[in-house]
Short mmCIF file of C-alpha atoms in Angstrom, two decimals:
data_model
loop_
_atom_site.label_atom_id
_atom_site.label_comp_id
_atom_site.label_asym_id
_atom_site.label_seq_id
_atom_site.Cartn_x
_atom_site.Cartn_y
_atom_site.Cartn_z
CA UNK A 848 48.78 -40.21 54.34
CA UNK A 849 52.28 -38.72 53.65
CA UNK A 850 52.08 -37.59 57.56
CA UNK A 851 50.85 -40.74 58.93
CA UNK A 852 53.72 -42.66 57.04
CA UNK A 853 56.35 -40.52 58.93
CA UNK A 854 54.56 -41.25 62.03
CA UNK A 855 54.29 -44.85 61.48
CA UNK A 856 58.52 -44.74 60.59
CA UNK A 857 59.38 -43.10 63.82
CA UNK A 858 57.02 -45.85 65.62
CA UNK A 859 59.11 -48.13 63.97
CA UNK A 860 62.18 -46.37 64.37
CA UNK A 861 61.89 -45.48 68.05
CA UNK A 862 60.81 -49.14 68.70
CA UNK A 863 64.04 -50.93 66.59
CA UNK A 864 66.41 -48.44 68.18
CA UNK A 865 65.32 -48.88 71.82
CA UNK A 866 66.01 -52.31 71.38
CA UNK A 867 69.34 -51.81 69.49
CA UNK A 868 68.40 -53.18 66.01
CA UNK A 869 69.70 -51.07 63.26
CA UNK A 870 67.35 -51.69 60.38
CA UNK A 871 69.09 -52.05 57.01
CA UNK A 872 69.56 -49.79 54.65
CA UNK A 873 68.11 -50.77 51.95
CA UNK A 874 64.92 -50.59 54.35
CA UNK A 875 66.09 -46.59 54.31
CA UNK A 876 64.58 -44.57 52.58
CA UNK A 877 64.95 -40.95 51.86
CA UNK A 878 62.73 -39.11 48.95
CA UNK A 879 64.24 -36.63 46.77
CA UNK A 880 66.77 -34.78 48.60
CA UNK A 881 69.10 -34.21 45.95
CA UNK A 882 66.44 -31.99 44.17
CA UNK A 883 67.16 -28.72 42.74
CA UNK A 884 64.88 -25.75 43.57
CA UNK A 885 64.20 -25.51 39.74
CA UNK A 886 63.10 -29.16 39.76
CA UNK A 887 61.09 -28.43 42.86
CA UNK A 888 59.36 -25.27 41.55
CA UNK A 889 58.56 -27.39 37.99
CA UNK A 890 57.35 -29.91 40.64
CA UNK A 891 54.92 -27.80 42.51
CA UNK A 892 53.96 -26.14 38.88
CA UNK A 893 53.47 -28.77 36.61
CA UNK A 894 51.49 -31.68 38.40
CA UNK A 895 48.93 -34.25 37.71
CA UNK A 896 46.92 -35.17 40.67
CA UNK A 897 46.51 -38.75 39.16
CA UNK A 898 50.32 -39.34 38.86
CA UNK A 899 50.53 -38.56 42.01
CA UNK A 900 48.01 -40.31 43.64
CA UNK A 901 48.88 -43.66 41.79
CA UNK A 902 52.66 -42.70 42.69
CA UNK A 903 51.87 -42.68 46.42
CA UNK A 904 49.85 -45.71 45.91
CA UNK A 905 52.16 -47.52 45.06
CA UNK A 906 55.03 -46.72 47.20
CA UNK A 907 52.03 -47.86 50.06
CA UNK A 908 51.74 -51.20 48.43
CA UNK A 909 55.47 -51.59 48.41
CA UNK A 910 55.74 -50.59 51.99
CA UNK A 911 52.80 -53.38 52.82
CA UNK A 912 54.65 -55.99 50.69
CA UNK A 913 58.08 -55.10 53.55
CA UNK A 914 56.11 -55.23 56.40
CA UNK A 915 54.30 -58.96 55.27
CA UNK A 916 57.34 -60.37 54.37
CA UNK A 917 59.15 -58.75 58.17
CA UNK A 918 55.89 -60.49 59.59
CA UNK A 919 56.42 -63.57 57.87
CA UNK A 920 60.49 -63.85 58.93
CA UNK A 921 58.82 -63.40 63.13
CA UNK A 922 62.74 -62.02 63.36
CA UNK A 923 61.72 -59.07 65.51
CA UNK A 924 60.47 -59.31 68.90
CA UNK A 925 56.86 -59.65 69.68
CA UNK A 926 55.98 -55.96 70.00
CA UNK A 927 57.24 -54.46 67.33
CA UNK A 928 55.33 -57.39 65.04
CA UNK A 929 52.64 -56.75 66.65
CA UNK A 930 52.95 -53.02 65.81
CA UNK A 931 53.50 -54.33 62.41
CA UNK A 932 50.58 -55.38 62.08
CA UNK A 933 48.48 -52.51 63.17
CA UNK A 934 50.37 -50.57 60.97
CA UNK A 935 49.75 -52.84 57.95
CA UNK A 936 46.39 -53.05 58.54
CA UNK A 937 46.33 -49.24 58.52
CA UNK A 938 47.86 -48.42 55.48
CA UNK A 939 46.08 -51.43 53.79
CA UNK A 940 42.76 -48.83 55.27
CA UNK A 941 44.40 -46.14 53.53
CA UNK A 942 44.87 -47.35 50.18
CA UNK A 943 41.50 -49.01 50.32
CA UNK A 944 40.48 -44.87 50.53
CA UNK A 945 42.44 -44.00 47.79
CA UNK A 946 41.21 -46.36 45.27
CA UNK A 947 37.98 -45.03 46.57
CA UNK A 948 38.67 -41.38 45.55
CA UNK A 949 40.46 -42.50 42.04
CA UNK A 950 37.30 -44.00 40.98
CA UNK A 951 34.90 -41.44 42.22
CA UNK A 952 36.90 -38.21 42.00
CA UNK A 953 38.99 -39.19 38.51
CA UNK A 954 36.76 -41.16 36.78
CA UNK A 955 36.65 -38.84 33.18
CA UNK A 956 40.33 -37.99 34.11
CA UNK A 957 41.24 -38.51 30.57
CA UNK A 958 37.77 -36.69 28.87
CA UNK A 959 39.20 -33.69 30.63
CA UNK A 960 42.60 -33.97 29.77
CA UNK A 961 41.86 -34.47 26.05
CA UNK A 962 39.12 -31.56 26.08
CA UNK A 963 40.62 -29.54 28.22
CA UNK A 964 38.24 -29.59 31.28
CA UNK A 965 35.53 -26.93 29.98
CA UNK A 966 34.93 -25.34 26.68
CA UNK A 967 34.80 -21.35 26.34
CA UNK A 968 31.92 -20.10 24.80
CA UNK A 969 32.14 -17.36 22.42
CA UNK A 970 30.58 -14.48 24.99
CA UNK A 971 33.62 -15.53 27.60
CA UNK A 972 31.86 -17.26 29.75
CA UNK A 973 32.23 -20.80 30.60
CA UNK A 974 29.79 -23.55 30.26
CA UNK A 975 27.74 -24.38 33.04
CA UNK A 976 28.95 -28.41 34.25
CA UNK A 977 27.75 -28.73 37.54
CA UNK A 978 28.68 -32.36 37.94
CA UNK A 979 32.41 -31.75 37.72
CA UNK A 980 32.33 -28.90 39.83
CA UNK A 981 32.89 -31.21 42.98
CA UNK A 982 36.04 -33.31 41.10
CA UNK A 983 37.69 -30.11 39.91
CA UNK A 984 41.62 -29.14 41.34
CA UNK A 985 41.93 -25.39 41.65
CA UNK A 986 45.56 -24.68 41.54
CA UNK A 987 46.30 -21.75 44.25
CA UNK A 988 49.33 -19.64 43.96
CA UNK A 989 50.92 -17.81 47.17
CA UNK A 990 50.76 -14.16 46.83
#
């Protein structure tokens, strides 16, 4: 989604500056870019893919709530409402998808987290829990 939102901002970008609008700034938006690389690395280290789904979630839902009020204020010229609205309706699709995969991928989100996802058996190997083999995050490191 993260890559869809930057293409939908240079839609809108492209479109507001061809028609010499300058959109406000407190419509800009930059993430984290005063981020040390300790902060990133802690970042990239120590995440909860929960957090972060609910985080993105709900910077979508604030990005909706702009874009109904912009359609409601009809300030802009047609086009770029109706561009708007596709986009609204898109990421509206998108978080509609990600609701989806909270409930069916996270759903015993805290179980695992209190039990530590899977118990060690006293031989060293690890019990056998097919059904949360498919919800499981594998953390890869770059070699």
């Amino acid at each position: 989604m993260a890559t869809e939102r930057n293409r939908i901002a240079n839609d809108i970008s492209n479109q507001l500056s061809s028609r010499d609008i300058e959109p406000l700034e407190l419509d800009v938006e930059k993430g984290n870019t005063d981020r040390t690389w300790n902060e990133i690395k802690e970042a990239l280290e120590n995440y909860d893919a929960v957090d972060m789904l609910a985080e993105g979630m709900a910077r979508d839902k604030g990005i909706v709530t702009k874009i109904s009020d912009m359609l409601k204020e009809e300030a802009l010229p047609e086009p770029i409402l109706e561009m708007l609205y596709k986009h609204r309706k898109k990421i509206q699709w998108y978080l509609k998808q990600a609701e989806q995969h909270k409930k069916n991928h996270f759903k015993d989100h805290g179980k695992k987290k209190a039990s530590d996802a899977e118990e060690v058996l006293s031989d060293g190997s690890q019990e056998d829990d097919d059904d949360d083999n498919d919800a499981r995050i594998i953390q890869m490191r770059a070699i």
